[in-house]
CSV table of C-alpha atoms in Angstrom, one decimal:
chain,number,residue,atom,x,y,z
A,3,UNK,CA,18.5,13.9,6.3
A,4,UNK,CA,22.0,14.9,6.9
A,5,UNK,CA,23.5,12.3,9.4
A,6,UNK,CA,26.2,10.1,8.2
A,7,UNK,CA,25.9,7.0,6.0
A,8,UNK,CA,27.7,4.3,6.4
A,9,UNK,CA,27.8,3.2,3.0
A,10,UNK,CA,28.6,6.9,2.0
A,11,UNK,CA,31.5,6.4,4.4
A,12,UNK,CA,33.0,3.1,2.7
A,13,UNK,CA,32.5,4.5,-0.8
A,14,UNK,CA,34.4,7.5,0.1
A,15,UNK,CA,37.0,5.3,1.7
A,16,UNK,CA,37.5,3.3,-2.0
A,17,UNK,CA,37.9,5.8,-3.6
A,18,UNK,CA,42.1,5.8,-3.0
A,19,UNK,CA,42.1,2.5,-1.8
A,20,UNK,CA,40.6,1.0,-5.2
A,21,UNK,CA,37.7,-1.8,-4.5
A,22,UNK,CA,38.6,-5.7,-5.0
A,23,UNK,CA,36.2,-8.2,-4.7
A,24,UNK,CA,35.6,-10.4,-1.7
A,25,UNK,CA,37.8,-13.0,-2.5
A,26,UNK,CA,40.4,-10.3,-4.1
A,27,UNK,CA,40.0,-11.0,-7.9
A,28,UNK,CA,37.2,-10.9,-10.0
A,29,UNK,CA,37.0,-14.2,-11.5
A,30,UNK,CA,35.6,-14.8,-15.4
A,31,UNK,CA,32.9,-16.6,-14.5
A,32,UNK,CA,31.6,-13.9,-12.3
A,33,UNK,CA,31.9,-11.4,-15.3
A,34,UNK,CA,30.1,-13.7,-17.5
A,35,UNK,CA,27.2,-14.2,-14.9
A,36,UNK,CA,26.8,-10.2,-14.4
A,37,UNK,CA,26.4,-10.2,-18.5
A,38,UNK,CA,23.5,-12.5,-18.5
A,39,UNK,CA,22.0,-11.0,-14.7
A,40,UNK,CA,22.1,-7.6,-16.7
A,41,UNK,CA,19.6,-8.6,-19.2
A,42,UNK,CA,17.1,-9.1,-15.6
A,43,UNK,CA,15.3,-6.1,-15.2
A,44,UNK,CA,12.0,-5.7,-12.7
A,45,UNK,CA,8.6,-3.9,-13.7
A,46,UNK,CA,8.7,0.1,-12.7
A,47,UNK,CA,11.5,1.8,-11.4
A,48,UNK,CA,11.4,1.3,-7.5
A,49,UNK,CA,10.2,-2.3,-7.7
A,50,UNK,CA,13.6,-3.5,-6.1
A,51,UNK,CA,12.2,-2.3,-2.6
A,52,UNK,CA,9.3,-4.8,-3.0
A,53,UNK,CA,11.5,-7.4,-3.1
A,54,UNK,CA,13.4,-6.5,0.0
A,55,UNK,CA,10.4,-6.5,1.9
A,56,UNK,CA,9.6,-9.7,0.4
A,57,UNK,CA,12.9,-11.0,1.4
A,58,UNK,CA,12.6,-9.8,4.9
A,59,UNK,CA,9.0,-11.0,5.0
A,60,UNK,CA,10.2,-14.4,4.1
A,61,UNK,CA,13.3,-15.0,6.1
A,62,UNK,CA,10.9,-14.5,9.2
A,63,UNK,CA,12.1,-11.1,10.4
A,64,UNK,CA,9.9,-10.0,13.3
A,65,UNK,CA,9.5,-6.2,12.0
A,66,UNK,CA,11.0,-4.2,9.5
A,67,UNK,CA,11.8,-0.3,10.0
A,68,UNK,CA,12.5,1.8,6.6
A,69,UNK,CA,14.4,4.9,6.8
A,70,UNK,CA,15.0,7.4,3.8
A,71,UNK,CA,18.0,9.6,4.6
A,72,UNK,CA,19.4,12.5,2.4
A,73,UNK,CA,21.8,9.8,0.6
A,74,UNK,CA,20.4,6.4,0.7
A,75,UNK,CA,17.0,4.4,1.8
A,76,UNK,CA,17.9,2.1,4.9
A,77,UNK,CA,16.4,-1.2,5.9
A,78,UNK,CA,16.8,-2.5,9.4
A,79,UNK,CA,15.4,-5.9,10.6
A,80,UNK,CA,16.1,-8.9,12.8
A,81,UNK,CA,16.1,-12.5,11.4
A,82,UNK,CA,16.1,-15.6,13.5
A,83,UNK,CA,18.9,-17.4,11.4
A,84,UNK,CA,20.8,-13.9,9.7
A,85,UNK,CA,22.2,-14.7,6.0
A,86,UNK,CA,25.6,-15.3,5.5
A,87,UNK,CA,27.6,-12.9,3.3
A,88,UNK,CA,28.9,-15.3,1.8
A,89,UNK,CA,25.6,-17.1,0.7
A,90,UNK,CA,24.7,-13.8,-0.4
A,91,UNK,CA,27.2,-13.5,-2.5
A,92,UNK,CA,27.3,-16.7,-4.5
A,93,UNK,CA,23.1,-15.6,-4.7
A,94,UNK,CA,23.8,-12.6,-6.2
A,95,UNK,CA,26.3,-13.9,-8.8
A,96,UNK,CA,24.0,-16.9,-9.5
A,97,UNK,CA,21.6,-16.8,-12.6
A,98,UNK,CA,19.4,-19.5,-11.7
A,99,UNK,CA,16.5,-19.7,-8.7
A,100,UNK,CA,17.7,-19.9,-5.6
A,101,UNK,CA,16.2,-22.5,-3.2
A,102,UNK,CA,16.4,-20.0,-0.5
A,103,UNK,CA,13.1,-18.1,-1.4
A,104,UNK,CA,14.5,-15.3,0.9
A,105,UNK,CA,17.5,-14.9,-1.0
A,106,UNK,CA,16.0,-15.3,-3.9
A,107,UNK,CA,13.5,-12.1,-3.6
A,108,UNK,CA,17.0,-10.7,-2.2
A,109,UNK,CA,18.8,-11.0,-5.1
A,110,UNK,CA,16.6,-10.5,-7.8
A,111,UNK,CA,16.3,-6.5,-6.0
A,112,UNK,CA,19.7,-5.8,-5.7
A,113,UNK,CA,19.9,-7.2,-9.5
A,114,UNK,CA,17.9,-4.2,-10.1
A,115,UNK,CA,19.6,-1.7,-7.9
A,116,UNK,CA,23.0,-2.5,-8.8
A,117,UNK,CA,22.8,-3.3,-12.4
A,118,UNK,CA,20.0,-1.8,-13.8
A,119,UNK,CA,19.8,1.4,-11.6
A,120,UNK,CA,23.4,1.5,-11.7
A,121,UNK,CA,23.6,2.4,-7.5
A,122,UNK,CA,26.0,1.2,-5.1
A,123,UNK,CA,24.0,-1.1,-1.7
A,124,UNK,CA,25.7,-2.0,1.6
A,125,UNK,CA,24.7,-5.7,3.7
A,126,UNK,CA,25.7,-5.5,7.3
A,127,UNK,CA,25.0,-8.8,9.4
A,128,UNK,CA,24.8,-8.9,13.2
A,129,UNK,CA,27.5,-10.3,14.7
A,130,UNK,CA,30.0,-9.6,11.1
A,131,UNK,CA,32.7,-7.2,11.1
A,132,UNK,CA,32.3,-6.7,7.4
A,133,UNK,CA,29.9,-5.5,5.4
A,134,UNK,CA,28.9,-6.8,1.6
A,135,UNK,CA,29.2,-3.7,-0.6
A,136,UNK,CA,28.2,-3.4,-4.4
A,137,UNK,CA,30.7,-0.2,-6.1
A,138,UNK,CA,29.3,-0.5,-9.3
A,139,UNK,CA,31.7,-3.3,-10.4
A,140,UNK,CA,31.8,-6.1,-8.1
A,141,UNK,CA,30.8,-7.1,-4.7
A,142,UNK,CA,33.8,-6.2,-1.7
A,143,UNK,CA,34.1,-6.6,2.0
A,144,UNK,CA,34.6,-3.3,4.5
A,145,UNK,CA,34.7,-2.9,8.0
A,146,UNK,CA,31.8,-1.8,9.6
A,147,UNK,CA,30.9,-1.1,13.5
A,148,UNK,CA,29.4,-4.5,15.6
A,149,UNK,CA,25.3,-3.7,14.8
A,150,UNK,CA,22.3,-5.4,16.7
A,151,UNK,CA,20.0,-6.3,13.4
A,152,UNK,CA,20.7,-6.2,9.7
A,153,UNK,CA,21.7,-3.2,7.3
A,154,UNK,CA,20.2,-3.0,4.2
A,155,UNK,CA,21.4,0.5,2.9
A,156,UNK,CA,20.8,1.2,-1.1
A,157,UNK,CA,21.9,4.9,-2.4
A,158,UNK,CA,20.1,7.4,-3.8
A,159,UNK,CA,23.0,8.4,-6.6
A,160,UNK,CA,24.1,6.1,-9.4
A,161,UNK,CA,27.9,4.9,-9.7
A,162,UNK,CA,29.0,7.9,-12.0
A,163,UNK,CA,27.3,10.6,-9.5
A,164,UNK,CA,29.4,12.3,-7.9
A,165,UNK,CA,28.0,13.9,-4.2
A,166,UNK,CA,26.7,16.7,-6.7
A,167,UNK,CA,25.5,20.6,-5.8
A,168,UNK,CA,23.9,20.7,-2.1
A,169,UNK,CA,20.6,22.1,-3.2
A,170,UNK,CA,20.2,20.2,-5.9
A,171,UNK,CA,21.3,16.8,-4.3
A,172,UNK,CA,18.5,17.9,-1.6
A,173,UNK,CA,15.8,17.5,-4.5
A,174,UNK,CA,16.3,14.8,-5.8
A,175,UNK,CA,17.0,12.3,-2.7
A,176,UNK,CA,13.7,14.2,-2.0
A,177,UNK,CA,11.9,12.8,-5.6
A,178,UNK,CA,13.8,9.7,-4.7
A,179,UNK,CA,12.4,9.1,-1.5
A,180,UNK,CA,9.1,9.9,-2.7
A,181,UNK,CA,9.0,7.3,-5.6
A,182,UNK,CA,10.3,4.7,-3.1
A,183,UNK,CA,7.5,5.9,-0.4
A,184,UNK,CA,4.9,5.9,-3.2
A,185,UNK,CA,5.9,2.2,-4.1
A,186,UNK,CA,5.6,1.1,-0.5
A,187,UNK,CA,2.1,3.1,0.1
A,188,UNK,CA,0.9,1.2,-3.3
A,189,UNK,CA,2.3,-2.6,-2.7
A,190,UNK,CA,3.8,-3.2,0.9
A,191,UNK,CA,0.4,-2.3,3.1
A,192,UNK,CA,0.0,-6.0,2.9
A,193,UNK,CA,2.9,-6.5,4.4
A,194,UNK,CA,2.5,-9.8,7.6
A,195,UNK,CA,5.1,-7.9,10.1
A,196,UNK,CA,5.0,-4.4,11.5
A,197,UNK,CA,6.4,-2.4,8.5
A,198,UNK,CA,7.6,1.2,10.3
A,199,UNK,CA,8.7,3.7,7.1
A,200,UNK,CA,10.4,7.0,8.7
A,201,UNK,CA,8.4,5.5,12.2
A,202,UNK,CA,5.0,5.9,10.5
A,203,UNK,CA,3.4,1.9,10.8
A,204,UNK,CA,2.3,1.0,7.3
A,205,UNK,CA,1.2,-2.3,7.5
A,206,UNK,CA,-2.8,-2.2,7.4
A,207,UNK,CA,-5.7,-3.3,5.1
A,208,UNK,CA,-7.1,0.1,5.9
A,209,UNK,CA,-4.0,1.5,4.4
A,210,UNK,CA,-4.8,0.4,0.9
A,211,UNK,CA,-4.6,3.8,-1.4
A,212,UNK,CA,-7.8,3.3,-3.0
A,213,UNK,CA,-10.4,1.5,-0.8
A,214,UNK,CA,-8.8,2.4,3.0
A,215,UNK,CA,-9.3,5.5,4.8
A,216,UNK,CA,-9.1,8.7,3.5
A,217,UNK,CA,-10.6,11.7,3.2
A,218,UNK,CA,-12.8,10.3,0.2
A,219,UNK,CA,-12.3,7.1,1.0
A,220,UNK,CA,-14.6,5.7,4.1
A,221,UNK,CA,-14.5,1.5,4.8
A,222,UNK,CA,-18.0,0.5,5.7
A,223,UNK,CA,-16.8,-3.2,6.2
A,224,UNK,CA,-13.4,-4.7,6.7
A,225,UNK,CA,-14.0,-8.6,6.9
A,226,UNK,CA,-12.1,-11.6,7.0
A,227,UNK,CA,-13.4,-14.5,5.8
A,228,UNK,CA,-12.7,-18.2,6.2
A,229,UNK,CA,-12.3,-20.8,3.3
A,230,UNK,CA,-10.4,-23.4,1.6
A,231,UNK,CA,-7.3,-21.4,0.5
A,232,UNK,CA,-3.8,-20.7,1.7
A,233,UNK,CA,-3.9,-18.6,5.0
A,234,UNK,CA,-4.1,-14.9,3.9
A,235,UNK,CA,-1.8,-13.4,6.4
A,236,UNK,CA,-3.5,-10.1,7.9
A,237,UNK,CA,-0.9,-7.0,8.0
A,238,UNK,CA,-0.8,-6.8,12.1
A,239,UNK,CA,-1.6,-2.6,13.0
A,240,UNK,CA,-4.8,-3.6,11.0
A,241,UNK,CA,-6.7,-4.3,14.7
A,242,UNK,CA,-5.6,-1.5,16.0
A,243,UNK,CA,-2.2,0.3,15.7
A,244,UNK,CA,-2.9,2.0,12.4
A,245,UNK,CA,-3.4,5.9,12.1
A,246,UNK,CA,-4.1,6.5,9.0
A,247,UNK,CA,-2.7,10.3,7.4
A,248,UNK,CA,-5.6,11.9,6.6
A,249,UNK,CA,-9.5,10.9,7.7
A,250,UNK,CA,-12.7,12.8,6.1
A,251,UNK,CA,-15.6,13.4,7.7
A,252,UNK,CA,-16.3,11.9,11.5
A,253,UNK,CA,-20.0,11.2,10.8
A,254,UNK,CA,-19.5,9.4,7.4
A,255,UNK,CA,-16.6,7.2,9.2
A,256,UNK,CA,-19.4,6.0,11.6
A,257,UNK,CA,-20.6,3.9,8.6
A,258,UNK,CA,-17.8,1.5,9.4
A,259,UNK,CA,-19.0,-2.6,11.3
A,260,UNK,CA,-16.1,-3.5,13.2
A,261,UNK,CA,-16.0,-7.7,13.0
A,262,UNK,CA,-14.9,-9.5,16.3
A,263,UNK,CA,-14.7,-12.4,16.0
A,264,UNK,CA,-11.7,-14.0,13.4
A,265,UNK,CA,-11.8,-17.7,11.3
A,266,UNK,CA,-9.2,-19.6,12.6
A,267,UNK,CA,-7.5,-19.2,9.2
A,268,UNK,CA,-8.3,-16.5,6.7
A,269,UNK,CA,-8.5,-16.9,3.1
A,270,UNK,CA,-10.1,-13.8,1.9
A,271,UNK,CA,-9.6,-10.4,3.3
A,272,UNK,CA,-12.0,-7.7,2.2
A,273,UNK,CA,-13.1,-4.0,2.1
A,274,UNK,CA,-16.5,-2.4,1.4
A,275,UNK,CA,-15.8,0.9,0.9
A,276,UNK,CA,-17.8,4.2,0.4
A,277,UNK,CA,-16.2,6.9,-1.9
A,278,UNK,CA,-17.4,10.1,-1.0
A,279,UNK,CA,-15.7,13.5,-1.1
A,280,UNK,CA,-16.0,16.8,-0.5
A,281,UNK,CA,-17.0,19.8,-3.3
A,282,UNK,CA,-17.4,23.2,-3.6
A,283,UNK,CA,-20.9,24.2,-5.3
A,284,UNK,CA,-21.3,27.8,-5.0
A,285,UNK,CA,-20.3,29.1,-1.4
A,286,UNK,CA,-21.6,25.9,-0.3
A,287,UNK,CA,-19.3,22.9,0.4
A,288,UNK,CA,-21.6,19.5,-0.2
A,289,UNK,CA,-20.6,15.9,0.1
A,290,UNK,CA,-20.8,14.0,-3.1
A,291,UNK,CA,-20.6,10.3,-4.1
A,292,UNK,CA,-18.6,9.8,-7.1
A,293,UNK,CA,-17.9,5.7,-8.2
A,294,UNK,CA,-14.9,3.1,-8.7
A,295,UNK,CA,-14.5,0.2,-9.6
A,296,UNK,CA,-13.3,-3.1,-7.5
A,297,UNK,CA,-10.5,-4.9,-7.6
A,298,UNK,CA,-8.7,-8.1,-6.7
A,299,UNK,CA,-5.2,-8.1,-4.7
A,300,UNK,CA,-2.8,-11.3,-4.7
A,301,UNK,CA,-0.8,-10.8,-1.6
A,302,UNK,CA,2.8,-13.2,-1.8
A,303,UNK,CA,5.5,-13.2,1.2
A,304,UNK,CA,3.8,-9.4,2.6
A,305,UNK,CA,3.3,-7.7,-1.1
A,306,UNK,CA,1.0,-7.0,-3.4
A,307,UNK,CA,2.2,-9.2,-6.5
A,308,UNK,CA,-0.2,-9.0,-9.0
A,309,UNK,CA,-4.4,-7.4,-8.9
A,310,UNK,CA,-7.4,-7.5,-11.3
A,311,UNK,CA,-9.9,-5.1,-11.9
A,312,UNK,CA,-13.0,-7.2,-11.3
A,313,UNK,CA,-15.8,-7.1,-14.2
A,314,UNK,CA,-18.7,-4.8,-11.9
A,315,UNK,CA,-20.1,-1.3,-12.5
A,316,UNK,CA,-18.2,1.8,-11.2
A,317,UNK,CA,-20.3,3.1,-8.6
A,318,UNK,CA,-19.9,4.9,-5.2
A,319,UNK,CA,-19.6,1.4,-3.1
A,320,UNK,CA,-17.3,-0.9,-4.3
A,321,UNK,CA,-14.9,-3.8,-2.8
A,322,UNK,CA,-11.2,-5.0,-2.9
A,323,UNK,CA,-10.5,-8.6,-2.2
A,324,UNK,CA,-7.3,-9.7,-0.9
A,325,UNK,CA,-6.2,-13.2,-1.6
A,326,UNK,CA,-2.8,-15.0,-0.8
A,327,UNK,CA,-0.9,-15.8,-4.3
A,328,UNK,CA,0.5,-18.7,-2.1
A,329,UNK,CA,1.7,-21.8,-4.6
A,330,UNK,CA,0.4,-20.1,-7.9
A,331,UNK,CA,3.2,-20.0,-10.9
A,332,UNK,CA,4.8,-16.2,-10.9
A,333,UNK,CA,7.0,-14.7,-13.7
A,334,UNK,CA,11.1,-14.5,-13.1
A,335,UNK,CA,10.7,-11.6,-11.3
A,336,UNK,CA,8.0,-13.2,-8.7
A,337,UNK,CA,5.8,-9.7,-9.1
A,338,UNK,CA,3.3,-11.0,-11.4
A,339,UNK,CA,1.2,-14.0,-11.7
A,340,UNK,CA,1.2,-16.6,-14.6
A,341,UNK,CA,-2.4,-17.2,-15.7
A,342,UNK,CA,-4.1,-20.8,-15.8
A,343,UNK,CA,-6.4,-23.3,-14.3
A,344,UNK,CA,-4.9,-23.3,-11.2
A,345,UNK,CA,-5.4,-19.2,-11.4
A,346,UNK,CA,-8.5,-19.8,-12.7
A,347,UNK,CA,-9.4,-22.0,-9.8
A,348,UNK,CA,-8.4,-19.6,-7.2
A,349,UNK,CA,-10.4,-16.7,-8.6
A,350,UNK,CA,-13.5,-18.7,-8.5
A,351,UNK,CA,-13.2,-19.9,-5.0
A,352,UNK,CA,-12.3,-16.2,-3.6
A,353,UNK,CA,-15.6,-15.2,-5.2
A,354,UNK,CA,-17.8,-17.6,-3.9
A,355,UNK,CA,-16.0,-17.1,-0.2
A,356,UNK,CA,-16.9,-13.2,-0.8
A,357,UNK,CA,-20.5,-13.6,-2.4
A,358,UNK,CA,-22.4,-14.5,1.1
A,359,UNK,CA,-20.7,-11.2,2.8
A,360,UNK,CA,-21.3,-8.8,0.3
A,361,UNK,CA,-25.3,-9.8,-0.2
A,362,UNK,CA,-25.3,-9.7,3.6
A,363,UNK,CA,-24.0,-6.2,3.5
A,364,UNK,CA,-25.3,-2.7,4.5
A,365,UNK,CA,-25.5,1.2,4.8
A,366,UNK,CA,-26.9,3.6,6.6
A,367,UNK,CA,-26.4,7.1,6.9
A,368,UNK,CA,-29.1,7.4,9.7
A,369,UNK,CA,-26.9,9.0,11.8
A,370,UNK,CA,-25.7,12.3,9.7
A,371,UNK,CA,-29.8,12.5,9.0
A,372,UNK,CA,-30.3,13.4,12.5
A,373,UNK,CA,-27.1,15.3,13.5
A,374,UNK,CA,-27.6,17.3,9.7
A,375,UNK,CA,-31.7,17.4,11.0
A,376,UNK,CA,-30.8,19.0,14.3
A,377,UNK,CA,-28.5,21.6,13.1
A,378,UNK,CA,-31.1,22.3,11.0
A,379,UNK,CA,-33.7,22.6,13.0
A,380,UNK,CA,-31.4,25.0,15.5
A,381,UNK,CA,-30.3,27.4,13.1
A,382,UNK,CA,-33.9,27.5,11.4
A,383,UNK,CA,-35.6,28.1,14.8
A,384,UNK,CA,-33.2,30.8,15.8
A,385,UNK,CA,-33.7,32.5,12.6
A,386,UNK,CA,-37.5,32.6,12.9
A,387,UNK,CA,-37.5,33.9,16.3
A,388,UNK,CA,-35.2,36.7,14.7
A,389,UNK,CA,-37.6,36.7,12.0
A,390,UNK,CA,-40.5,37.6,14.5
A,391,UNK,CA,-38.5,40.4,16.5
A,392,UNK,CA,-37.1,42.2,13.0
A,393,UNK,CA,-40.5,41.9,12.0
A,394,UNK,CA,-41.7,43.9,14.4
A,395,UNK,CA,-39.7,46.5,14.0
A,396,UNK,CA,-39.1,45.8,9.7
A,397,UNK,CA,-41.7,43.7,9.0
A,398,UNK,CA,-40.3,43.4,4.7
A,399,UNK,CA,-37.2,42.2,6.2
A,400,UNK,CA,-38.9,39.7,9.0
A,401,UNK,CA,-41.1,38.2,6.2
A,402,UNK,CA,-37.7,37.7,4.2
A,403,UNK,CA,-35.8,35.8,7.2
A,404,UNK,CA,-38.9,33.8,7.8
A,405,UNK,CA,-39.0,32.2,4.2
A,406,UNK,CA,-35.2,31.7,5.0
A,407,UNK,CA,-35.8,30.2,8.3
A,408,UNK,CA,-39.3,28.0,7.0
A,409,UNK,CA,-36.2,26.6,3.8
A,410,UNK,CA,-33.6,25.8,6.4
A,411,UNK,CA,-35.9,24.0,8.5
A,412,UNK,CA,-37.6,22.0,5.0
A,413,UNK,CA,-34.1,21.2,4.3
A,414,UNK,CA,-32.2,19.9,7.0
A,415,UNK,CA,-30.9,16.6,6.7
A,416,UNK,CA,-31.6,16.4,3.1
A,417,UNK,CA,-27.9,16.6,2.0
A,418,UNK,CA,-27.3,13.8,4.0
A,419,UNK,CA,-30.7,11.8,3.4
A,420,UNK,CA,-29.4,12.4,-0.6
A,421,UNK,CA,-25.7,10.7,0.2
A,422,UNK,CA,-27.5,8.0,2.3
A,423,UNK,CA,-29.9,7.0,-0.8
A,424,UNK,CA,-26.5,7.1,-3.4
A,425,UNK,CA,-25.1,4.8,-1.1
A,426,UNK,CA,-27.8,2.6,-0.7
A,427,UNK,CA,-28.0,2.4,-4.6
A,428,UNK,CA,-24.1,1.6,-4.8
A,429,UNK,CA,-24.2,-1.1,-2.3
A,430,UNK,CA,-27.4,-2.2,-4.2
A,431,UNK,CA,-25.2,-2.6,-7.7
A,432,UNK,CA,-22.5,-4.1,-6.1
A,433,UNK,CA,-24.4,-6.5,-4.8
A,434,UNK,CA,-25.8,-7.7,-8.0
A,435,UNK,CA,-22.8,-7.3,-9.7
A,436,UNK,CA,-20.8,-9.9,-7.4
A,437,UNK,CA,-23.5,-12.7,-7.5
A,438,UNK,CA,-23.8,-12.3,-11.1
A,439,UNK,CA,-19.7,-12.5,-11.7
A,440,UNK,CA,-19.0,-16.5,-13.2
A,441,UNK,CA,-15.6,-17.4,-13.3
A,442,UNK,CA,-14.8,-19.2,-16.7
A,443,UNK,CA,-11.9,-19.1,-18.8
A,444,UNK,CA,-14.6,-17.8,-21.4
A,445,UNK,CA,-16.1,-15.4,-19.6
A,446,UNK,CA,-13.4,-14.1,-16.8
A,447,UNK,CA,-14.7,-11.8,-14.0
A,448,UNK,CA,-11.4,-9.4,-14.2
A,449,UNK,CA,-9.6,-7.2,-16.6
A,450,UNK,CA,-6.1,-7.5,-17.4
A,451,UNK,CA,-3.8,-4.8,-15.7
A,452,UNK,CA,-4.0,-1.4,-16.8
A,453,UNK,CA,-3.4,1.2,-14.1
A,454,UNK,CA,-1.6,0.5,-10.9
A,455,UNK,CA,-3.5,-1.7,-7.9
């Protein structure tokens, strides 16, 4: 958190020297342009650092490592053909959209950084010994050390902030980086390259917040299925590389069917998912089913750009879908969809892909019966031979242990037989609730947006 930053270096270093522009002047026309780019503004705060990844993602970087410092949040990645600063530049200043669809996620993020959030951002391209540096007023050049891959560096404190109290400055890069994190966790698990935040891989379909692994979260099937629809690109450490932070209960987990064998293109990726957590009933813990609903994802350029809550029951098995928003019409900011026909179309044909796979679907808890049955069974035969000895010495207190020992052995394996019938109902509902979803425009299987993805 405390090493140095080099674009906390080169803002200290204008602060005598006084910051020009690239070129040395700042021209009219560029103070025109920043009047109408300030009117831009992207949905939720930290929605810039979608943007960047969608940048990276689309100027076919090979991996992307995210680092949150005490002072700024760092992005370091290689690109086959590096941006110019330069072309960056005349991007940034440029109202209009850029045919570069990397520098156009690019510069619609820094837009927000720098104008809206009011917070300086440092470029560094390999093989460059300057660096592209917003101060709050215009874009300048500084020297910067020869680097290997490119520096995207934003900073946690807004143009008027001054370094501030050390404690306090502490806190809130702290909130700062969590927002940013948050963000990332919600939207970027999508993301088609190795996406490393702090070293921690993130990209995975098992990563998703609500239907990937946690510990009341447990995947029963993670498919990928073929179709006529642009290629869905699959986040890589899905197969394999992905350790997710926290995993529930080892037995429930064993619910998950592995598929191996991949289309040769996928157009709908998918999770079946169990939600089941842990609760306190007495001086008993229990595991409980409790329900949610599914949902649709549109993945664009390694992001989630827009979702749907689909029109089926809440119940303890549900599904997300995940369908590439490849070629469909997008607001300005490229982070939500335009609905239409073509929309229409899509949602309609991602359905009928998942239909099959989801009636084919199923659950067992088979194996938690027998391990819950056997424990049982142990501890209830150990108490009746105990039962037998105390009773010949107390025989009021061996009848007691007996009924004890005779209701352990009645009950074991019924808290999981109880689970394994809830789930078994869920999947059941789900079922029904897909085959019976009809795309029309009169009649459309999703909500509108209410709550995040």
């Amino acid at each position: 958190m405390g090493r140095p930053s080099e674009l906390e270096d080169f803002l200290r270093s204008q602060i005598d020297e006084g910051a020009k522009d690239s070129s040395g002047k700042f021209t009219l026309s560029r103070e025109k342009a920043l009047e109408k780019l300030a009117a831009y503004q992207l949905q939720g705060g930290q929605s810039w650092v979608l943007k960047v990844i969608q940048a990276v993602v689309a100027a076919g970087a090979s991996e992307l490592s995210v680092r949150q410092t005490g002072t700024d949040t760092e992005f370091h990645f290689s690109m086959p053909e590096p941006w110019l600063l330069a072309e960056v530049e005349d991007a940034f200043y440029d109202p209009e959209v850029s045919p570069n669809r990397s520098l156009d996620h690019l510069k619609r993020g820094l837009w927000s950084v720098s104008l809206h959030n009011m917070r300086p951002f440092l470029l560094a391209i390999p093989g460059c010994p300057e660096a592209l540096v917003w101060t709050g007023k215009a874009l300048t050049r500084g020297a910067v050390a020869a680097r290997q891959s490119v520096l995207l560096a934003v900073s946690h404190r807004t143009i008027f902030e001054g370094k501030g109290i050390p404690l306090l400055r502490n806190l809130e890069a702290a909130s700062g980086n969590a927002e940013v994190l948050a963000e990332l966790r919600d939207r970027a698990f999508t993301c088609s390259i190795p996406l490393k935040v702090d070293n921690r891989r993130m990209d995975a379909l098992q990563a998703c917040p609500k239907y990937g692994v946690s510990k009341s979260s447990y995947p029963v099937y993670l498919a990928f299925l073929g179709g006529d629809l642009p290629e869905l690109k699959i986040p890589p450490a899905t197969f394999g590389k992905y350790r997710p932070q926290a995993e529930g209960d080892s037995e429930i987990a064993k619910l998950f069917h592995r598929q191996t064998k991949l289309p040769e293109k996928v157009a709908v990726g998918s999770l079946i998912t169990a939600h089941v957590r842990e609760v306190k009933r007495g001086k008993a813990t229990v595991w409980e089913a409790y329900s949610m609903g599914s949902c649709l994802y549109w993945v664009r350029d390694g992001v989630v750009v827009d979702w749907e809550h689909l029109k089926t029951s809440a119940a303890c098995i549900s599904c997300a879908l995940f369908v590439s928003a490849e070629g469909l019409a997008t607001d300005l900011t490229g982070l939500k969809l335009a609905r239409g026909e073509a929309y229409e179309d899509r949602v309609e044909q991602a359905l009928e892909i998942l239909k099959p796979f989801v009636s084919s679907a199923e659950v067992s808890l088979e194996a938690m019966i027998r391990s819950q049955k056997l424990a049982g069974n142990v501890a209830g035969g150990i108490m009746l031979v105990g039962a037998v000895t105390l009773g010949l010495m107390i025989p009021i207190w061996g009848l007691f242990l007996a009924g004890g020992a005779l209701m352990t052995l009645s009950q074991s394996g019924s808290t999981a037989r109880a689970l394994d019938q809830n789930l078994k109902r869920g999947l059941e509902r789900l079922q029904q609730d897909i085959n019976r979803l009809r795309p029309t425009r009169l009649a459309r299987p999703y909500e509108t947006q209410k709550d995040g993805p």
